[in-house]
Coordinates of N, CA and C in Angstrom, one line a residue:
V1 N -123.6 -85.1 -62.3 CA -122.7 -83.9 -62.7 C -121.3 -84.4 -62.8
Q2 N -120.6 -84.0 -63.8 CA -119.2 -84.4 -64.1 C -118.3 -83.2 -64.1
L3 N -117.2 -83.2 -63.3 CA -116.3 -82.2 -63.4 C -115.5 -82.3 -64.7
Q4 N -115.1 -81.2 -65.3 CA -114.4 -81.2 -66.5 C -113.0 -80.6 -66.4
A5 N -112.0 -81.4 -66.3 CA -110.6 -80.8 -66.2 C -110.1 -80.7 -67.6
S6 N -109.3 -79.6 -67.8 CA -108.7 -79.4 -69.2 C -107.5 -78.5 -69.0
G7 N -106.7 -78.4 -70.1 CA -105.5 -77.6 -70.0 C -104.2 -78.3 -70.0
G8 N -104.3 -79.6 -69.9 CA -103.1 -80.4 -69.9 C -102.5 -80.5 -71.2
G9 N -101.3 -81.0 -71.3 CA -100.6 -81.1 -72.6 C -99.1 -81.4 -72.3
L10 N -98.3 -81.0 -73.3 CA -96.9 -81.2 -73.3 C -96.2 -79.9 -73.0
A11 N -95.3 -79.8 -72.0 CA -94.5 -78.6 -71.7 C -93.1 -79.0 -71.5
E12 N -92.2 -78.1 -71.8 CA -90.8 -78.3 -71.6 C -90.5 -78.0 -70.1
P13 N -89.4 -78.6 -69.6 CA -89.0 -78.3 -68.2 C -88.8 -76.8 -68.1
G14 N -89.3 -76.2 -67.0 CA -89.2 -74.8 -66.8 C -90.4 -74.0 -67.4
G15 N -91.3 -74.7 -68.2 CA -92.4 -74.1 -68.8 C -93.6 -74.1 -67.9
S16 N -94.7 -73.6 -68.4 CA -96.0 -73.4 -67.7 C -97.2 -74.0 -68.4
L17 N -98.1 -74.4 -67.6 CA -99.4 -74.8 -68.1 C -100.5 -74.3 -67.1
R18 N -101.7 -74.1 -67.5 CA -102.8 -73.8 -66.6 C -103.9 -74.8 -66.8
L19 N -104.2 -75.4 -65.8 CA -105.3 -76.4 -65.8 C -106.6 -75.7 -65.3
S20 N -107.7 -76.1 -65.9 CA -109.0 -75.6 -65.5 C -109.9 -76.7 -65.1
C21 N -110.7 -76.4 -64.1 CA -111.7 -77.4 -63.7 C -113.1 -76.7 -63.7
T22 N -113.9 -77.2 -64.5 CA -115.3 -76.6 -64.7 C -116.3 -77.6 -64.2
A23 N -117.3 -77.0 -63.5 CA -118.3 -77.8 -62.8 C -119.7 -77.3 -63.2
P24 N -120.2 -77.8 -64.4 CA -121.5 -77.3 -64.8 C -122.6 -77.5 -63.8
G25 N -123.3 -76.5 -63.5 CA -124.4 -76.7 -62.6 C -124.0 -76.6 -61.1
I26 N -122.7 -76.4 -60.8 CA -122.3 -76.4 -59.4 C -121.8 -75.0 -59.1
T27 N -122.2 -74.5 -58.0 CA -121.7 -73.2 -57.5 C -120.5 -73.5 -56.6
L28 N -119.3 -73.4 -57.2 CA -118.1 -73.8 -56.5 C -117.7 -73.0 -55.3
P29 N -118.1 -71.7 -55.1 CA -117.7 -71.0 -53.9 C -118.3 -71.7 -52.7
Y30 N -119.3 -72.6 -52.8 CA -119.9 -73.2 -51.7 C -119.1 -74.5 -51.3
Y31 N -118.1 -74.8 -52.1 CA -117.4 -76.1 -51.9 C -115.9 -75.9 -51.7
V32 N -115.2 -76.9 -51.2 CA -113.8 -77.0 -51.2 C -113.3 -77.7 -52.4
I33 N -112.2 -77.2 -53.0 CA -111.7 -77.8 -54.3 C -110.3 -78.3 -54.1
G34 N -110.1 -79.5 -54.6 CA -108.7 -80.0 -54.5 C -108.2 -80.5 -55.8
W35 N -106.9 -80.5 -56.0 CA -106.2 -81.1 -57.2 C -105.3 -82.2 -56.7
F36 N -105.4 -83.3 -57.5 CA -104.6 -84.5 -57.2 C -103.9 -84.8 -58.5
R37 N -102.8 -85.7 -58.4 CA -102.2 -86.2 -59.6 C -101.8 -87.6 -59.4
Q38 N -101.7 -88.3 -60.5 CA -101.3 -89.7 -60.4 C -100.5 -90.2 -61.6
V39 N -99.5 -90.9 -61.3 CA -98.7 -91.5 -62.4 C -99.2 -93.0 -62.4
P40 N -99.4 -93.6 -63.5 CA -99.9 -95.0 -63.6 C -98.9 -95.9 -62.8
G41 N -99.5 -96.7 -61.9 CA -98.7 -97.6 -61.2 C -98.2 -97.0 -59.9
Q42 N -98.4 -95.7 -59.7 CA -98.0 -95.1 -58.4 C -99.2 -94.6 -57.6
A43 N -98.9 -94.2 -56.4 CA -100.0 -93.7 -55.5 C -100.4 -92.3 -56.0
R44 N -101.6 -92.0 -55.7 CA -102.1 -90.7 -56.0 C -101.5 -89.7 -55.0
E45 N -101.3 -88.5 -55.5 CA -100.6 -87.5 -54.7 C -101.5 -86.2 -54.6
G46 N -101.7 -85.7 -53.5 CA -102.4 -84.4 -53.3 C -101.5 -83.3 -53.8
V47 N -102.0 -82.4 -54.5 CA -101.2 -81.3 -55.1 C -101.6 -80.0 -54.4
A48 N -102.9 -79.6 -54.4 CA -103.3 -78.4 -53.8 C -104.8 -78.5 -53.4
C49 N -105.2 -77.7 -52.4 CA -106.5 -77.6 -52.0 C -106.9 -76.2 -51.6
I50 N -108.1 -75.8 -52.1 CA -108.5 -74.4 -51.9 C -109.6 -74.5 -50.8
N51 N -109.3 -74.0 -49.6 CA -110.2 -74.0 -48.5 C -111.5 -73.2 -48.8
A52 N -112.4 -73.3 -47.9 CA -113.7 -72.6 -48.0 C -113.4 -71.1 -47.9
D53 N -112.4 -70.7 -47.2 CA -112.1 -69.3 -47.1 C -111.3 -68.7 -48.2
G54 N -111.0 -69.6 -49.2 CA -110.3 -69.2 -50.4 C -108.8 -69.4 -50.3
N55 N -108.3 -69.7 -49.1 CA -106.8 -69.9 -49.0 C -106.4 -71.3 -49.4
P56 N -105.4 -71.4 -50.3 CA -105.0 -72.7 -50.7 C -103.9 -73.3 -49.9
D57 N -103.8 -74.6 -49.8 CA -102.7 -75.4 -49.3 C -102.1 -76.1 -50.4
Y58 N -100.7 -76.3 -50.3 CA -100.0 -77.0 -51.3 C -99.1 -78.1 -50.8
A59 N -98.9 -79.1 -51.6 CA -97.9 -80.1 -51.3 C -96.5 -79.4 -51.4
D60 N -95.6 -79.9 -50.6 CA -94.3 -79.4 -50.6 C -93.6 -79.4 -51.9
S61 N -94.0 -80.4 -52.7 CA -93.3 -80.7 -54.0 C -93.7 -79.6 -55.0
V62 N -94.8 -78.8 -54.8 CA -95.2 -77.8 -55.7 C -95.2 -76.4 -55.2
K63 N -94.9 -76.3 -53.9 CA -95.0 -74.9 -53.3 C -94.0 -74.0 -54.0
G64 N -94.5 -72.8 -54.2 CA -93.7 -71.8 -54.9 C -93.8 -71.9 -56.4
R65 N -94.3 -73.0 -57.0 CA -94.4 -73.2 -58.4 C -95.8 -73.2 -58.9
F66 N -96.7 -73.8 -58.1 CA -98.1 -73.9 -58.5 C -99.0 -73.0 -57.7
T67 N -100.0 -72.5 -58.4 CA -101.0 -71.6 -57.7 C -102.4 -72.1 -58.0
A68 N -103.2 -72.4 -57.0 CA -104.6 -72.8 -57.2 C -105.5 -71.6 -56.8
A69 N -106.5 -71.4 -57.6 CA -107.3 -70.2 -57.4 C -108.7 -70.5 -58.0
R70 N -109.7 -69.8 -57.4 CA -111.0 -69.9 -57.9 C -111.1 -68.8 -59.1
G71 N -111.8 -69.1 -60.1 CA -112.0 -68.2 -61.2 C -113.1 -67.2 -61.0
N72 N -113.2 -66.2 -61.9 CA -114.2 -65.2 -61.7 C -115.6 -65.9 -62.0
A73 N -115.6 -66.9 -62.8 CA -116.9 -67.6 -63.0 C -117.1 -68.5 -61.8
E74 N -118.3 -68.6 -61.3 CA -118.5 -69.4 -60.1 C -118.3 -70.9 -60.2
N75 N -118.2 -71.4 -61.5 CA -118.1 -72.8 -61.6 C -116.8 -73.2 -62.2
T76 N -115.7 -72.4 -62.0 CA -114.4 -72.8 -62.6 C -113.3 -72.5 -61.6
V77 N -112.4 -73.4 -61.5 CA -111.2 -73.1 -60.7 C -109.9 -73.4 -61.6
Y78 N -108.8 -72.9 -61.2 CA -107.6 -73.1 -62.0 C -106.4 -73.6 -61.2
L79 N -105.5 -74.2 -61.8 CA -104.2 -74.6 -61.3 C -103.1 -74.1 -62.2
Q80 N -102.5 -73.0 -61.8 CA -101.4 -72.5 -62.6 C -100.1 -73.2 -62.3
M81 N -99.5 -73.8 -63.2 CA -98.3 -74.6 -62.9 C -97.1 -73.9 -63.7
N82 N -96.2 -73.4 -62.9 CA -95.0 -72.8 -63.5 C -93.7 -73.6 -63.1
S83 N -92.6 -73.2 -63.7 CA -91.4 -73.9 -63.5 C -91.5 -75.4 -63.4
L84 N -92.2 -75.9 -64.4 CA -92.5 -77.4 -64.5 C -91.3 -78.2 -64.5
K85 N -91.4 -79.4 -63.9 CA -90.3 -80.3 -63.9 C -90.8 -81.7 -64.4
P86 N -89.9 -82.5 -64.9 CA -90.3 -83.8 -65.5 C -91.1 -84.6 -64.4
E87 N -90.8 -84.5 -63.2 CA -91.5 -85.2 -62.1 C -92.9 -84.7 -61.9
D88 N -93.3 -83.6 -62.6 CA -94.7 -83.2 -62.5 C -95.6 -83.9 -63.5
T89 N -95.0 -84.7 -64.3 CA -95.7 -85.5 -65.3 C -96.7 -86.5 -64.6
A90 N -97.9 -86.4 -65.0 CA -99.0 -87.2 -64.3 C -100.3 -86.9 -64.9
V91 N -101.3 -87.6 -64.6 CA -102.7 -87.2 -64.9 C -103.2 -86.4 -63.7
Y92 N -103.7 -85.3 -63.9 CA -104.2 -84.4 -62.9 C -105.7 -84.4 -62.8
Y93 N -106.2 -84.5 -61.6 CA -107.6 -84.6 -61.3 C -108.1 -83.4 -60.4
C94 N -109.3 -82.9 -60.6 CA -109.9 -82.0 -59.6 C -111.0 -82.7 -58.9
A95 N -111.2 -82.3 -57.7 CA -112.2 -82.9 -56.8 C -112.9 -81.8 -56.0
V96 N -114.2 -82.0 -55.8 CA -115.0 -81.0 -55.1 C -115.7 -81.7 -53.9
D97 N -115.7 -81.1 -52.8 CA -116.4 -81.7 -51.6 C -116.8 -80.6 -50.7
S98 N -117.8 -81.0 -49.9 CA -118.2 -80.0 -48.8 C -117.4 -80.1 -47.6
L99 N -116.5 -81.1 -47.5 CA -115.7 -81.2 -46.3 C -114.4 -80.4 -46.5
S100 N -113.7 -80.1 -45.4 CA -112.5 -79.3 -45.5 C -111.3 -80.0 -46.2
C101 N -110.3 -79.2 -46.4 CA -109.1 -79.8 -47.0 C -108.5 -80.9 -46.2
Y102 N -108.7 -80.9 -44.9 CA -108.2 -82.0 -44.1 C -108.6 -83.4 -44.6
Y103 N -109.8 -83.4 -45.3 CA -110.3 -84.7 -45.8 C -109.9 -85.0 -47.3
F104 N -109.1 -84.1 -47.9 CA -108.7 -84.3 -49.2 C -107.4 -85.1 -49.2
T105 N -107.5 -86.3 -48.8 CA -106.3 -87.2 -48.6 C -106.2 -88.1 -49.9
P106 N -104.9 -88.4 -50.3 CA -104.7 -89.2 -51.5 C -105.3 -90.6 -51.4
N107 N -105.5 -91.1 -50.2 CA -106.0 -92.5 -50.2 C -107.5 -92.5 -50.1
R108 N -108.2 -91.4 -50.2 CA -109.6 -91.3 -50.1 C -110.2 -91.7 -51.5
S109 N -111.1 -92.6 -51.6 CA -111.6 -93.0 -52.9 C -112.3 -91.8 -53.6
P110 N -112.1 -91.8 -55.0 CA -112.8 -90.7 -55.7 C -114.3 -90.8 -55.5
S111 N -114.9 -91.9 -55.3 CA -116.3 -92.0 -55.1 C -116.8 -91.4 -53.8
E112 N -115.9 -91.1 -52.9 CA -116.2 -90.6 -51.6 C -116.4 -89.0 -51.7
F113 N -115.8 -88.4 -52.8 CA -116.0 -87.0 -52.9 C -117.3 -86.7 -53.5
N114 N -117.8 -85.5 -53.3 CA -119.1 -85.1 -53.9 C -119.0 -85.1 -55.4
F115 N -117.8 -84.6 -55.9 CA -117.6 -84.6 -57.4 C -116.2 -84.9 -57.7
W116 N -115.9 -85.6 -58.8 CA -114.6 -86.0 -59.2 C -114.4 -85.8 -60.7
G117 N -113.3 -85.2 -61.1 CA -113.1 -84.9 -62.5 C -112.5 -86.1 -63.3
Q118 N -112.5 -86.1 -64.6 CA -112.0 -87.2 -65.4 C -110.5 -87.2 -65.6
G119 N -109.9 -86.1 -65.3 CA -108.4 -86.1 -65.4 C -107.9 -85.5 -66.7
T120 N -106.8 -84.9 -66.6 CA -106.1 -84.3 -67.8 C -104.6 -84.6 -67.7
Q121 N -104.0 -85.1 -68.8 CA -102.6 -85.5 -68.8 C -101.7 -84.3 -68.9
V122 N -100.7 -84.3 -68.1 CA -99.6 -83.3 -68.1 C -98.3 -84.0 -68.3
T123 N -97.6 -83.7 -69.4 CA -96.3 -84.3 -69.7 C -95.3 -83.2 -69.7
V124 N -94.2 -83.3 -69.0 CA -93.1 -82.4 -69.0 C -91.9 -83.1 -69.5
S125 N -91.5 -82.7 -70.6 CA -90.4 -83.3 -71.3 C -89.7 -82.4 -72.3
S126 N -88.4 -82.6 -72.5 CA -87.7 -81.8 -73.5 C -87.7 -82.6 -74.8

């Protein structure tokens, strides 16, 4: 099963994008979902994680600007990104696991998650 991340693209500073993560054949309410981002040559960064109770945790760098939520469809989650900054430019990945957000650490290998998405490019530039 492959997670499908989409919604990336080019946005101006201050603009918005909404990323989607679809998991065909997976009932996401049973899992914890996380979003990561990575700039080539730099370390991966955790962005957001939706706990099993539905409450999200956010990195300080995106608090107040990004919102992670489960969709009405059982196999889709979203990352709404507002007030985008050039430093938000990265490839964004979604990850799904049965473990809690405590285990959604940036240095954990993608192969260690139950499911890992292929990534979608977000570029913030004027």
